[in-house]
Coordinates of C-alpha atoms and ligand atoms in Angstrom, one line a residue:
M10 CA -36.4 -4.7 3.1
S11 CA -37.1 -1.0 2.9
D12 CA -37.9 0.5 -0.4
L13 CA -34.6 2.4 -0.5
R14 CA -32.6 -0.7 0.2
E15 CA -34.3 -2.5 -2.5
R16 CA -33.5 0.3 -5.0
A17 CA -29.9 0.3 -3.8
L18 CA -29.6 -3.4 -4.3
D19 CA -31.2 -3.1 -7.7
L20 CA -28.6 -0.5 -8.8
L21 CA -25.8 -2.7 -7.4
Q22 CA -27.0 -5.6 -9.5
T23 CA -28.0 -4.0 -12.8
I24 CA -25.4 -1.3 -13.0
F25 CA -22.4 -2.8 -11.3
G26 CA -23.3 -6.5 -11.8
Y27 CA -22.6 -7.6 -8.2
P28 CA -25.1 -9.9 -6.5
A29 CA -24.8 -8.5 -2.9
F30 CA -23.4 -5.7 -0.8
R31 CA -20.2 -6.5 1.1
G32 CA -19.5 -5.9 4.8
Q33 CA -20.9 -2.5 5.9
Q34 CA -21.6 -1.2 2.4
A35 CA -25.4 -1.5 2.6
E36 CA -25.6 0.4 5.9
I37 CA -23.3 3.1 4.6
V38 CA -25.4 3.5 1.5
D39 CA -28.5 3.7 3.7
T40 CA -27.0 6.4 5.9
L41 CA -26.0 8.6 2.9
A42 CA -29.2 8.0 0.9
N43 CA -31.2 9.1 3.9
G44 CA -29.2 12.3 4.1
G45 CA -26.8 11.4 7.0
D46 CA -23.1 11.9 7.2
A47 CA -20.5 9.1 7.5
L48 CA -16.9 8.5 8.2
V49 CA -15.7 5.3 6.6
L50 CA -12.6 3.4 7.4
M51 CA -12.2 0.4 5.1
P52 CA -9.0 -1.3 3.9
T53 CA -7.9 -0.9 0.3
G54 CA -10.0 -3.2 -1.9
G55 CA -12.8 -3.2 0.7
G56 CA -15.2 -1.5 -1.8
K57 CA -15.3 2.2 -0.7
S58 CA -16.3 3.6 -4.1
L59 CA -19.7 2.0 -4.1
C60 CA -20.4 3.6 -0.7
Y61 CA -20.8 7.0 -2.4
Q62 CA -21.5 6.0 -6.0
I63 CA -24.7 4.2 -5.2
P64 CA -26.2 6.9 -2.9
A65 CA -25.2 9.5 -5.5
L66 CA -27.4 7.6 -8.0
L67 CA -30.2 7.2 -5.5
R68 CA -30.4 10.9 -4.6
D69 CA -31.3 13.8 -6.8
G70 CA -28.4 15.8 -8.2
V71 CA -24.7 15.2 -8.8
G72 CA -22.4 13.5 -6.3
V73 CA -19.2 15.5 -5.9
V74 CA -16.1 13.4 -5.1
V75 CA -13.2 15.3 -3.7
S76 CA -9.9 13.5 -4.5
P77 CA -6.3 14.6 -4.6
L78 CA -5.5 11.9 -7.3
I79 CA -5.8 13.9 -10.5
A80 CA -3.9 11.2 -12.4
L81 CA -6.6 8.7 -11.7
M82 CA -9.7 10.7 -12.5
Q83 CA -9.7 9.9 -16.2
D84 CA -9.6 6.1 -15.5
Q85 CA -12.3 6.5 -12.8
V86 CA -14.6 8.3 -15.2
D87 CA -13.9 5.8 -17.9
A88 CA -14.7 2.9 -15.7
L89 CA -18.0 4.6 -14.7
A90 CA -18.8 5.2 -18.4
E91 CA -18.2 1.5 -19.0
V92 CA -21.1 0.7 -16.6
G93 CA -23.3 3.5 -17.9
V94 CA -22.9 6.0 -15.1
R95 CA -22.6 9.7 -16.2
A96 CA -19.4 11.0 -14.7
A97 CA -16.9 13.7 -15.4
F98 CA -14.0 15.5 -13.7
L99 CA -12.7 19.0 -13.2
N100 CA -9.0 19.5 -12.8
S101 CA -6.0 21.4 -14.0
T102 CA -5.4 19.1 -16.9
Q103 CA -8.4 20.6 -18.8
N104 CA -8.5 23.8 -20.8
W105 CA -11.1 26.4 -20.3
Q106 CA -13.5 25.2 -22.9
Q107 CA -13.5 21.6 -21.7
A108 CA -14.0 22.8 -18.1
S109 CA -16.9 25.1 -19.2
R110 CA -18.6 22.3 -21.0
I111 CA -18.5 20.1 -17.9
E112 CA -19.7 23.0 -15.7
Q113 CA -22.7 23.4 -18.0
Q114 CA -23.5 19.7 -17.6
V115 CA -23.4 20.1 -13.9
R116 CA -25.8 23.0 -14.0
D117 CA -28.1 21.2 -16.3
G118 CA -28.2 18.2 -14.0
E119 CA -26.7 15.9 -16.6
L120 CA -24.1 14.2 -14.4
D121 CA -24.3 11.6 -11.7
L122 CA -20.8 12.0 -10.4
L123 CA -18.2 14.8 -10.6
Y124 CA -14.6 14.3 -9.5
V125 CA -12.8 17.4 -8.3
A126 CA -9.4 18.1 -6.9
P127 CA -9.6 19.9 -3.5
E128 CA -7.7 23.0 -4.7
R129 CA -10.2 23.3 -7.6
L130 CA -13.2 22.8 -5.4
L131 CA -12.2 25.7 -3.2
T132 CA -12.0 28.2 -6.0
P133 CA -14.8 30.8 -5.9
R134 CA -15.8 29.7 -9.4
C135 CA -16.3 26.2 -8.4
M136 CA -18.2 27.1 -5.2
E137 CA -20.5 29.3 -7.2
L138 CA -21.1 26.4 -9.6
L139 CA -22.0 24.1 -6.8
E140 CA -24.2 26.6 -5.2
S141 CA -26.2 27.0 -8.3
S142 CA -26.5 23.2 -8.9
K143 CA -28.3 20.4 -7.2
I144 CA -25.8 18.3 -5.1
A145 CA -26.6 14.8 -4.1
L146 CA -23.7 14.4 -1.7
F147 CA -20.0 15.2 -1.1
A148 CA -17.6 12.3 -0.9
I149 CA -14.1 13.2 0.5
D150 CA -11.8 10.5 -0.6
E151 CA -8.3 9.8 0.9
A152 CA -9.6 11.7 4.0
H153 CA -6.4 11.0 5.9
C154 CA -4.8 13.8 3.8
V155 CA -6.4 16.2 6.4
S156 CA -4.1 14.9 9.1
Q157 CA -1.0 17.0 9.8
W158 CA 0.8 14.1 11.3
G159 CA 0.3 11.8 8.4
H160 CA 2.6 11.5 5.4
D161 CA 0.0 12.5 2.8
F162 CA -0.9 15.8 4.4
R163 CA -2.6 18.3 2.0
P164 CA -3.2 21.8 3.4
E165 CA -6.3 22.3 1.2
Y166 CA -8.0 19.4 2.9
I167 CA -8.2 21.4 6.1
R168 CA -10.3 24.0 4.3
L169 CA -12.9 21.4 3.3
S170 CA -14.8 22.1 6.4
I171 CA -16.3 24.9 4.3
L172 CA -18.5 22.2 2.7
H173 CA -20.4 21.8 5.9
E174 CA -20.8 25.5 6.4
R175 CA -21.9 26.3 2.9
F176 CA -24.0 23.2 2.3
P177 CA -25.4 22.2 5.6
N178 CA -28.1 20.0 4.1
V179 CA -26.0 18.0 1.7
P180 CA -24.8 14.7 3.2
R181 CA -21.1 14.1 3.4
I182 CA -19.0 11.0 3.5
A183 CA -15.2 10.9 4.3
L184 CA -13.3 7.7 3.3
T185 CA -9.9 6.4 4.0
A186 CA -7.9 3.2 4.2
T187 CA -5.4 4.3 6.7
A188 CA -6.2 5.7 10.1
D189 CA -5.4 4.8 13.6
Q190 CA -7.7 6.1 16.3
Q191 CA -5.9 9.4 16.5
T192 CA -6.2 10.1 12.7
R193 CA -9.8 9.1 12.7
E194 CA -10.6 11.7 15.4
E195 CA -8.6 14.3 13.6
I196 CA -10.6 13.6 10.4
A197 CA -13.9 13.8 12.2
R198 CA -12.9 17.0 14.0
R199 CA -11.4 18.9 11.0
L200 CA -14.1 17.9 8.6
Q201 CA -16.8 18.6 11.2
L202 CA -18.1 15.0 10.9
E203 CA -18.5 14.5 14.7
E204 CA -22.2 14.0 14.3
G205 CA -21.9 11.5 11.4
R206 CA -21.8 7.8 11.9
Q207 CA -18.5 6.0 11.9
F208 CA -18.0 2.8 10.0
V209 CA -14.8 1.0 10.9
S210 CA -14.1 -2.2 9.1
S211 CA -11.4 -4.7 10.0
F212 CA -8.0 -3.6 8.8
D213 CA -7.1 -7.1 7.8
R214 CA -6.2 -8.0 4.2
P215 CA -6.4 -11.7 4.4
N216 CA -5.3 -12.3 0.8
I217 CA -2.0 -10.6 1.4
R218 CA 0.9 -12.8 2.5
Y219 CA 3.5 -10.9 4.6
Q220 CA 7.2 -11.8 4.4
I221 CA 10.2 -10.0 5.8
V222 CA 13.6 -11.5 5.0
E223 CA 17.1 -10.7 6.2
K224 CA 18.8 -8.6 3.6
G225 CA 22.0 -9.9 2.0
N226 CA 22.3 -8.8 -1.6
G227 CA 18.9 -7.1 -1.7
R228 CA 18.6 -6.8 -5.4
K229 CA 19.5 -10.4 -6.1
Q230 CA 17.0 -11.5 -3.4
L231 CA 14.4 -9.4 -5.0
L232 CA 15.0 -10.9 -8.4
D233 CA 14.9 -14.4 -7.0
F234 CA 11.6 -13.6 -5.3
I235 CA 10.0 -12.2 -8.4
E236 CA 11.2 -15.0 -10.6
A237 CA 10.0 -17.6 -8.2
E238 CA 6.6 -16.2 -7.3
H239 CA 5.7 -13.6 -9.9
P240 CA 7.3 -14.3 -13.2
E241 CA 4.5 -12.6 -15.2
D242 CA 2.7 -10.5 -12.6
A243 CA 2.5 -6.7 -12.1
G244 CA 4.1 -5.4 -9.0
V245 CA 5.6 -2.5 -7.2
V246 CA 9.1 -2.3 -5.7
Y247 CA 9.6 0.5 -3.2
C248 CA 13.1 2.0 -2.6
L249 CA 14.1 5.0 -0.5
S250 CA 16.2 7.0 -2.9
R251 CA 15.8 8.2 -6.4
K252 CA 19.2 6.8 -7.4
K253 CA 18.4 3.4 -6.1
V254 CA 15.0 3.4 -7.9
E255 CA 16.8 3.9 -11.2
E256 CA 19.4 1.3 -10.5
V257 CA 16.9 -1.3 -9.5
A258 CA 14.7 -0.7 -12.5
E259 CA 17.7 -1.1 -14.8
F260 CA 18.8 -4.2 -13.0
L261 CA 15.4 -5.8 -13.4
N262 CA 15.3 -4.8 -17.1
Q263 CA 18.6 -6.4 -17.6
N264 CA 17.3 -9.5 -16.1
G265 CA 14.3 -9.9 -18.3
R266 CA 11.5 -8.1 -16.6
S267 CA 9.8 -5.0 -17.9
A268 CA 10.5 -2.5 -15.1
L269 CA 9.8 1.2 -15.0
A270 CA 11.0 3.9 -12.6
Y271 CA 8.9 6.5 -10.8
H272 CA 10.1 9.2 -8.4
A273 CA 9.6 12.9 -7.8
G274 CA 12.8 13.9 -9.4
M275 CA 11.7 12.8 -12.8
D276 CA 10.0 15.2 -15.2
L277 CA 6.2 15.1 -15.0
E278 CA 5.8 13.8 -18.5
T279 CA 7.9 10.7 -18.0
R280 CA 6.4 10.0 -14.7
T281 CA 2.9 10.3 -16.0
A282 CA 3.7 8.1 -19.0
N283 CA 5.3 5.4 -16.8
Q284 CA 2.3 5.4 -14.5
A285 CA -0.1 5.1 -17.5
R286 CA 1.9 2.1 -18.8
F287 CA 1.9 0.4 -15.5
L288 CA -1.9 0.8 -15.3
R289 CA -2.6 -0.2 -18.9
E290 CA -0.1 -2.9 -19.7
E291 CA 0.0 -6.2 -18.0
G292 CA 3.0 -7.6 -16.0
I293 CA 4.9 -4.3 -15.5
V294 CA 7.1 -3.9 -12.4
M295 CA 7.1 -0.3 -11.1
V296 CA 10.2 0.6 -9.1
A297 CA 9.4 3.7 -7.1
T298 CA 9.9 5.9 -4.1
I299 CA 6.9 6.5 -1.9
A300 CA 5.9 9.3 -4.2
F301 CA 4.2 6.6 -6.2
G302 CA 1.0 5.1 -5.4
M303 CA -1.5 6.9 -3.3
G304 CA -4.8 5.5 -4.6
I305 CA -3.2 3.3 -7.3
D306 CA -6.4 1.8 -8.5
K307 CA -4.9 -1.1 -10.4
P308 CA -6.7 -4.1 -8.8
D309 CA -4.3 -6.8 -10.0
V310 CA -1.0 -5.7 -8.5
R311 CA 0.2 -9.1 -7.3
F312 CA 3.1 -8.1 -5.2
V313 CA 4.6 -5.1 -3.4
A314 CA 8.3 -5.4 -2.4
H315 CA 10.3 -3.1 -0.1
L316 CA 14.1 -2.9 -0.6
D317 CA 14.3 -0.4 2.2
L318 CA 12.6 -0.1 5.5
P319 CA 9.5 2.1 5.6
K320 CA 9.4 4.8 8.2
S321 CA 6.3 3.6 10.0
I322 CA 3.8 0.8 10.1
E323 CA 1.2 3.1 8.6
G324 CA 3.4 3.6 5.6
Y325 CA 4.2 -0.1 5.3
Y326 CA 0.5 -1.0 5.6
Q327 CA -0.5 1.6 3.1
E328 CA 2.1 0.6 0.6
T329 CA 1.7 -3.1 0.9
G330 CA -2.1 -2.5 0.7
R331 CA -1.7 -1.7 -2.9
A332 CA -1.3 -5.4 -3.6
G333 CA -4.3 -7.6 -4.2
R334 CA -7.1 -5.1 -4.3
D335 CA -9.1 -7.6 -6.3
G336 CA -9.1 -10.0 -3.4
A337 CA -7.0 -12.6 -5.1
P338 CA -3.8 -13.8 -3.4
A339 CA -0.9 -11.3 -3.3
N340 CA 2.5 -11.0 -1.6
A341 CA 4.0 -8.2 0.5
W342 CA 7.7 -8.9 0.6
M343 CA 10.5 -7.0 2.3
A344 CA 14.3 -7.4 2.7
Y345 CA 15.6 -5.7 5.8
G346 CA 19.0 -5.4 7.4
L347 CA 21.3 -3.6 9.8
Q348 CA 21.9 -0.8 7.4
D349 CA 18.2 0.0 7.3
V350 CA 18.0 0.5 11.1
V351 CA 21.1 2.7 11.1
Q352 CA 19.9 4.8 8.1
Q353 CA 16.4 5.4 9.4
R354 CA 17.7 6.4 12.8
R355 CA 20.1 8.8 11.2
M356 CA 17.4 10.3 9.1
I357 CA 15.4 11.1 12.2
D358 CA 18.4 12.4 14.1
E359 CA 19.5 14.7 11.3
S360 CA 16.1 16.0 10.4
E361 CA 15.5 19.7 11.2
A362 CA 12.1 19.0 12.8
D363 CA 11.4 19.8 16.4
E364 CA 11.9 17.4 19.3
T365 CA 8.2 16.3 19.6
Y366 CA 8.1 15.4 15.9
K367 CA 11.4 13.5 16.2
R368 CA 10.1 11.6 19.2
I369 CA 7.0 10.6 17.4
Q370 CA 9.0 9.5 14.4
G371 CA 11.3 7.5 16.7
Q372 CA 8.3 5.7 18.2
K373 CA 6.9 4.9 14.8
L374 CA 10.2 3.5 13.7
D375 CA 10.4 1.4 16.8
A376 CA 7.0 -0.1 16.1
M377 CA 8.1 -0.8 12.5
L378 CA 11.3 -2.5 13.8
G379 CA 9.2 -4.5 16.2
L380 CA 7.2 -5.9 13.3
C381 CA 10.5 -6.8 11.5
E382 CA 12.0 -8.6 14.4
T383 CA 8.9 -10.3 15.8
I384 CA 8.9 -14.0 16.3
G385 CA 5.2 -14.1 16.4
C386 CA 2.6 -13.7 13.6
R387 CA 3.2 -10.6 11.5
R388 CA -0.5 -10.0 10.9
V389 CA -1.2 -10.1 14.6
R390 CA 1.4 -7.5 15.2
L391 CA 0.2 -5.3 12.3
L392 CA -3.4 -5.4 13.3
S393 CA -2.7 -4.8 17.0
Y394 CA -0.9 -1.7 16.0
F395 CA -4.2 -0.5 14.6
G396 CA -5.9 -1.6 17.8
Q397 CA -7.4 -4.8 16.5
E398 CA -6.9 -8.2 18.2
S399 CA -6.5 -11.4 16.2
G400 CA -4.9 -14.8 16.3
P401 CA -2.1 -16.3 14.2
C402 CA -3.0 -16.0 10.6
G403 CA -1.3 -18.9 8.8
N404 CA -0.5 -16.7 5.9
C405 CA 2.7 -14.9 6.8
D406 CA 6.3 -16.0 6.9
T407 CA 6.5 -16.4 10.7
C408 CA 3.3 -18.5 10.7
L409 CA 4.4 -20.7 7.8
H410 CA 8.1 -21.1 9.0
P411 CA 8.2 -20.2 12.6
P412 CA 11.6 -18.6 13.4
V413 CA 13.6 -19.9 16.3
S414 CA 14.1 -17.6 19.2
Y415 CA 16.9 -18.1 21.7
D416 CA 18.3 -16.7 24.9
A417 CA 20.9 -14.4 23.5
T418 CA 21.9 -12.7 26.8
V419 CA 25.5 -14.0 26.8
P420 CA 26.3 -13.0 23.2
V421 CA 24.6 -9.6 23.7
Q422 CA 26.6 -9.0 26.9
K423 CA 29.8 -9.8 24.9
L424 CA 28.8 -7.3 22.2
L425 CA 28.0 -4.6 24.7
S426 CA 31.2 -5.2 26.6
A427 CA 33.2 -5.0 23.4
V428 CA 31.6 -1.6 22.6
Y429 CA 32.5 -0.4 26.1
R430 CA 36.1 -1.7 25.9
V431 CA 36.8 0.1 22.7
D432 CA 35.6 3.3 24.5
Q433 CA 32.5 3.6 22.4
R434 CA 34.5 5.2 19.7
F435 CA 34.3 2.6 16.9
G436 CA 31.8 1.5 14.3
A437 CA 30.1 -1.9 13.8
G438 CA 32.8 -3.4 11.5
H439 CA 35.6 -2.8 14.0
V440 CA 33.6 -4.0 17.0
M441 CA 32.8 -7.2 15.2
D442 CA 36.4 -7.8 14.2
V443 CA 37.3 -7.5 17.9
L444 CA 34.6 -9.9 18.9
R445 CA 35.6 -12.4 16.3
G446 CA 39.3 -12.2 17.0
I447 CA 40.4 -10.8 13.7
D448 CA 43.7 -9.0 13.8
S449 CA 43.0 -6.3 11.2
D450 CA 45.4 -3.4 10.8
K451 CA 43.0 -1.2 12.8
V452 CA 42.9 -3.8 15.6
K453 CA 46.6 -3.9 15.7
Q454 CA 47.0 -0.1 15.5
W455 CA 44.8 0.4 18.5
K456 CA 46.1 -2.7 20.3
H457 CA 42.6 -4.1 20.6
D458 CA 43.9 -7.6 20.3
Q459 CA 45.1 -7.1 23.9
L460 CA 41.6 -6.5 25.2
S461 CA 39.8 -9.2 27.3
V462 CA 37.0 -9.2 24.8
F463 CA 39.2 -9.9 21.8
G464 CA 38.0 -13.1 20.1
V465 CA 35.3 -13.9 22.7
G466 CA 32.8 -14.3 19.9
S467 CA 34.9 -16.2 17.5
E468 CA 32.5 -19.2 17.4
T469 CA 29.9 -17.0 15.8
G470 CA 30.0 -16.0 12.1
E471 CA 29.9 -12.5 10.8
A472 CA 26.4 -12.7 9.4
E473 CA 25.1 -13.9 12.7
W474 CA 26.9 -11.1 14.6
R475 CA 25.3 -8.6 12.2
A476 CA 21.9 -10.0 12.9
I477 CA 22.5 -9.8 16.7
L478 CA 23.8 -6.2 16.3
R479 CA 20.8 -5.2 14.2
Q480 CA 18.4 -6.5 16.8
V481 CA 20.3 -4.9 19.6
I482 CA 20.1 -1.6 17.9
A483 CA 16.5 -2.2 17.1
L484 CA 15.9 -2.9 20.8
G485 CA 17.6 0.4 21.7
L486 CA 20.5 -1.1 23.7
L487 CA 23.0 0.5 21.3
T488 CA 22.9 3.6 19.2
V489 CA 25.0 4.7 16.2
D490 CA 26.6 8.1 16.7
H491 CA 26.6 9.7 13.3
D492 CA 28.6 12.7 14.5
S493 CA 31.6 10.6 15.3
Y494 CA 32.1 8.1 12.4
N495 CA 29.1 5.9 13.2
A496 CA 30.6 4.9 16.5
L497 CA 28.5 2.4 18.5
K498 CA 27.4 3.8 21.9
L499 CA 25.7 2.2 24.9
T500 CA 22.4 3.5 26.0
A501 CA 21.0 3.5 29.5
E502 CA 19.0 0.4 28.6
A503 CA 22.2 -1.5 28.1
K504 CA 23.2 -1.4 31.8
P505 CA 20.7 -3.9 33.2
V506 CA 21.8 -6.4 30.5
L507 CA 25.5 -6.0 31.3
R508 CA 24.7 -6.4 35.0
G509 CA 22.9 -9.6 34.2
E510 CA 19.5 -8.2 35.4
R511 CA 17.8 -8.5 32.1
Q512 CA 17.5 -11.5 29.8
I513 CA 17.4 -10.9 26.0
Q514 CA 15.6 -13.2 23.6
L515 CA 16.6 -12.8 20.0
R516 CA 15.6 -14.2 16.6
R517 CA 18.0 -16.8 15.3
Y518 CA 19.8 -15.7 12.2
E519 CA 18.8 -17.7 9.1
K520 CA 20.8 -17.9 6.0
P521 CA 18.9 -16.5 3.1
V522 CA 17.7 -19.3 0.9
K523 CA 16.8 -19.0 -2.7
Q524 CA 13.0 -19.1 -3.0
K525 CA 11.8 -22.0 -5.1
R526 CA 8.6 -21.9 -7.1
S527 CA 6.5 -24.6 -5.6
A528 CA 2.8 -25.4 -5.2
S529 CA 2.9 -24.6 -1.5
A530 CA 4.4 -21.1 -2.3
K531 CA 1.1 -20.2 -3.9
P532 CA -0.9 -18.3 -1.4
R533 CA -3.9 -19.8 0.2
G534 CA -7.1 -19.9 -1.8
Y535 CA -5.5 -19.3 -5.1
V536 CA -8.3 -18.9 -7.6
E537 CA -6.5 -19.9 -10.7
A538 CA -6.1 -23.4 -9.3
D539 CA -9.9 -23.7 -9.4
L540 CA -9.9 -23.6 -13.2
S541 CA -9.7 -26.9 -15.1
R542 CA -7.3 -27.1 -18.0
S543 CA -10.0 -26.2 -20.6
E544 CA -11.3 -23.4 -18.4
Q545 CA -7.8 -22.0 -18.2
E546 CA -7.7 -22.0 -22.0
I547 CA -10.9 -20.0 -22.1
F548 CA -9.5 -17.6 -19.5
E549 CA -6.4 -17.1 -21.6
K550 CA -8.5 -16.4 -24.7
L551 CA -10.6 -13.9 -22.7
R552 CA -7.4 -12.2 -21.7
W553 CA -6.4 -11.7 -25.3
W554 CA -9.8 -10.4 -26.1
R555 CA -9.6 -8.0 -23.2
V556 CA -6.2 -6.7 -24.3
E557 CA -7.5 -5.9 -27.7
T558 CA -10.8 -4.4 -26.5
A559 CA -9.0 -2.3 -23.9
R560 CA -6.7 -1.0 -26.5
A561 CA -9.5 -0.1 -28.9
H562 CA -11.4 1.7 -26.1
N563 CA -8.1 3.3 -24.7
V564 CA -8.8 2.2 -21.2
P565 CA -6.9 -0.1 -18.8
A566 CA -7.8 -3.8 -19.2
Y567 CA -9.4 -4.1 -15.7
V568 CA -11.9 -1.4 -16.6
I569 CA -13.4 -3.8 -19.1
F570 CA -13.5 -6.8 -16.7
H571 CA -11.5 -7.9 -13.7
D572 CA -9.6 -11.2 -13.7
A573 CA -12.1 -12.5 -11.1
T574 CA -15.0 -11.8 -13.4
M575 CA -13.2 -13.5 -16.3
R576 CA -12.4 -16.5 -14.2
E577 CA -16.1 -16.8 -13.4
I578 CA -17.0 -16.5 -17.1
A579 CA -14.5 -19.3 -17.9
K580 CA -16.1 -21.5 -15.3
A581 CA -19.7 -20.7 -16.2
K582 CA -19.1 -20.9 -20.0
P583 CA -22.2 -18.9 -20.7
L584 CA -23.8 -19.6 -24.1
S585 CA -26.5 -17.0 -23.9
L586 CA -26.8 -13.4 -22.6
D587 CA -29.0 -14.6 -19.8
D588 CA -26.3 -17.0 -18.6
L589 CA -23.8 -14.3 -18.7
R590 CA -26.0 -11.9 -16.8
G591 CA -25.6 -14.1 -13.7
V592 CA -21.8 -13.6 -13.5
S593 CA -20.6 -11.3 -10.8
G594 CA -19.1 -8.2 -12.3
V595 CA -21.3 -8.1 -15.4
G596 CA -23.9 -5.3 -15.3
E597 CA -26.5 -4.4 -17.9
K598 CA -24.3 -2.0 -19.8
K599 CA -21.4 -4.3 -20.1
L600 CA -23.8 -7.1 -21.1
Q601 CA -25.0 -4.9 -23.9
T602 CA -21.6 -3.8 -25.0
Y603 CA -19.6 -7.0 -24.7
G604 CA -22.2 -9.8 -24.2
E605 CA -22.5 -10.9 -27.8
E606 CA -18.7 -11.0 -28.3
I607 CA -18.2 -13.1 -25.2
V608 CA -21.0 -15.5 -25.9
A609 CA -19.6 -16.0 -29.4
L610 CA -16.1 -16.5 -28.1
I611 CA -17.3 -19.1 -25.7
A612 CA -19.4 -20.9 -28.3
E613 CA -16.4 -21.2 -30.5
L614 CA -14.3 -22.8 -27.7
V615 CA -16.8 -25.2 -26.1
Ligands
ADP27 P1 -11.3 0.6 -2.3 O1 -11.6 2.0 -2.9 O2 -11.9 0.4 -0.9 O3 -9.9 0.2 -2.3 P2 -12.9 -0.3 -4.5 O4 -14.1 0.6 -4.3 O5 -11.9 0.1 -5.6 O6 -12.1 -0.4 -3.1 O7 -13.3 -1.8 -4.6 C1 -12.4 -2.8 -4.7 C2 -12.9 -3.9 -5.6 O8 -14.0 -4.6 -5.1 C3 -13.5 -3.3 -6.9 O9 -13.0 -4.1 -7.9 C4 -14.9 -3.4 -6.8 O10 -15.6 -3.5 -8.0 C5 -15.1 -4.6 -5.9 N1 -16.4 -4.6 -5.2 C6 -16.8 -3.6 -4.3 N2 -17.9 -3.9 -3.8 C7 -18.3 -5.1 -4.2 C8 -19.4 -6.0 -4.0 N3 -20.4 -5.7 -3.2 N4 -19.4 -7.2 -4.6 C9 -18.4 -7.5 -5.4 N5 -17.3 -6.8 -5.7 C10 -17.3 -5.6 -5.1
ZN28 ZN1 0.7 -15.0 10.6

C-alpha cells in the first residue's frame, strides 16, 4: 500500500470510525490527494462526502465545498465537529461579524473544510479570500445543478468554471447522484473537467423496494401502506400541488401520524422550521412538493411515497433515492392512475415552452409511464434508463407478485372504435358509458345507444376499462384534447390496431388490496431481525440515550450515531472502550465524547 493510501485509511478509521473504503472511494481519494480532478457519479447513500473530506484532510489548506443547500450546512458542520474535523460555512444566514470571523479562520489556516453557497463563492470578496488562503481542493456538490435541461438548474453553477481559471493548480471534484450520459458530459464540459477522471458507480439502490400500485382512493391507500409497513418510521410523501400537500398532511394528522407540510408557497420561516423538525425528530412524515428534498441528508428516511406521477424517471429516481441512505431496507411506493397521465400530458401541452422542450418533456413522461406500466422488473427498467443492464431484482412489486399480461387487442379495438363512433368529441366517462351499455342522459341525448359499439364492452367493469384506457393513453394510441372538454382523440398509432395489424399486450387490472403487515412484507435483509430480544432492548435504550444527547447538543440524532452503528453496539455489547473502538461508525472523537456513557449503559443492562 502506498504511503498516501495508508494515511487515508488511517483517517477513515480513526476519524470516521469505518473499517474500510467502499466501492471506488479509495481510488477517488487517491486521485484528489495526488492533485488530480475527478467527476463522481454515485447514488445517494453511496458515500460521496468522504471522497472530498478525506483528501481535504490529507492535503494542506482548506477544502472548499460548493453546495446550493444552505439549509443543510449547519448540520453538515455539526456532524463534522462531532468527529473532530474543523469545519465552517459561509452563507447568507450569517451576519457580517460571524462571516468575518470565519474568513479570518480561513486565512489563518484553521479550517479543514469550508462550505459555501455558489452565489457567495462568486462574490469578489470571497474570491479574494480564497486567493489569499491555502486551498486544499474544491468540491462541487450536486453538480447536476449545472445542467440547463435538469430540474435543479442553478445559473450560478455555470460560472463555477472560474475556479479552474483562477486556481489552475487546485484539484477539483464534482459530485452528483443523478446524471445520465448527457448530463455527465454537460457537467464535464461546463465545469472544464474533461481532463479529470470519471468515476461512475452503479445506479442501483438494492435496499430500496419499488412498488407502483393502481390508484383508487390515493390518500386511503397511502394511509394503509404507511400503517402496514411504516407505523413509526420517518418518510416523505410527494404531491404535485400545494393544496394537495396541505390536505394530505392534515389527513395523516387526523389519522394519528405526525405529518408536516412543505411547499414553496409557505413562508420561509415555517418551511425551515418544518424541515428542521423532520431532520431532528424521529418518525415524522413530510408531505411536500418537489421543492422539498434536494440533498436531504437524513439517513433514516424509511419510505418515499408518490401520490402523483413524477414528470420523469430522473425525478422519480432522485426523489425515491432519499429513502434508505443508511443502506437499511426502505420502500419507494407510488399510486398512479388515469388522471395522472391526463394531467401530466396536459401540463406539457399547456406549457409556454418551445417545441423542442415540449418534445423532450414528452419523451421523459413516456419513459416514466413505461416504468409504471411495465410487466417486467421495475429495477431493470429503471437502471436501463440510465444505461445500465441488470437482471430481475427480486425486490420490487413486479418481481414479488408478477402481474399478468394478456392480449388486449380486442378490447382495445372496441375502445378505439367507440372513440371514433362518437366522433372523437367526448371524454373518458362518456366513452366508457357507451362501451358498457349504460343509457345515461347524455347517451340518450346524443342517441349513442343506437351505435353499433353500444354495450360491446358490458362484460368488463368500469375499473378495468379505466385501466385499459390509461394504458392506451400511456401507449399513445389516444390523446386527450384539453381544448375541447377533454375529448378523446385517435392518434396515427391507433390505425394499425384498428386494422388488426398490431397486437396489444396490456397489464391485467388488479383490484387494490389492503396491505397487511406481515413478515414477508419486510424488505430483504432487514437488519433489525438480526437482533435478539435482549439486544433489541439495548438498542431501544440506546435510542433513548441518543434522543437526550441529541437534544442536549442541539443536533439531529443521526449526527450522534446512525441506527446501523447502534445496532452493532447492541450486538457487540462492548464493556470497555477498546471493545467499542472496533464498532463501525465509532471514531476516536466519538469514543472520547460518548464512550464512557455507552459502556456504562451496556454494563447496566448486561
Ligand atoms: P451520499 O452523499 O453519497 O448520499 P454520504 O456521503 O452521506 O452519501 O454517505 C452515506 C452514508 O454512508 C453515511 O452515513 C456515511 O457515513 C456512510 N459511509 C460512507 N462511506 C462509508 C464507508 N467506507 N464505510 C462505512 N460507511 C460509510
Ligand atoms: Zn424487480
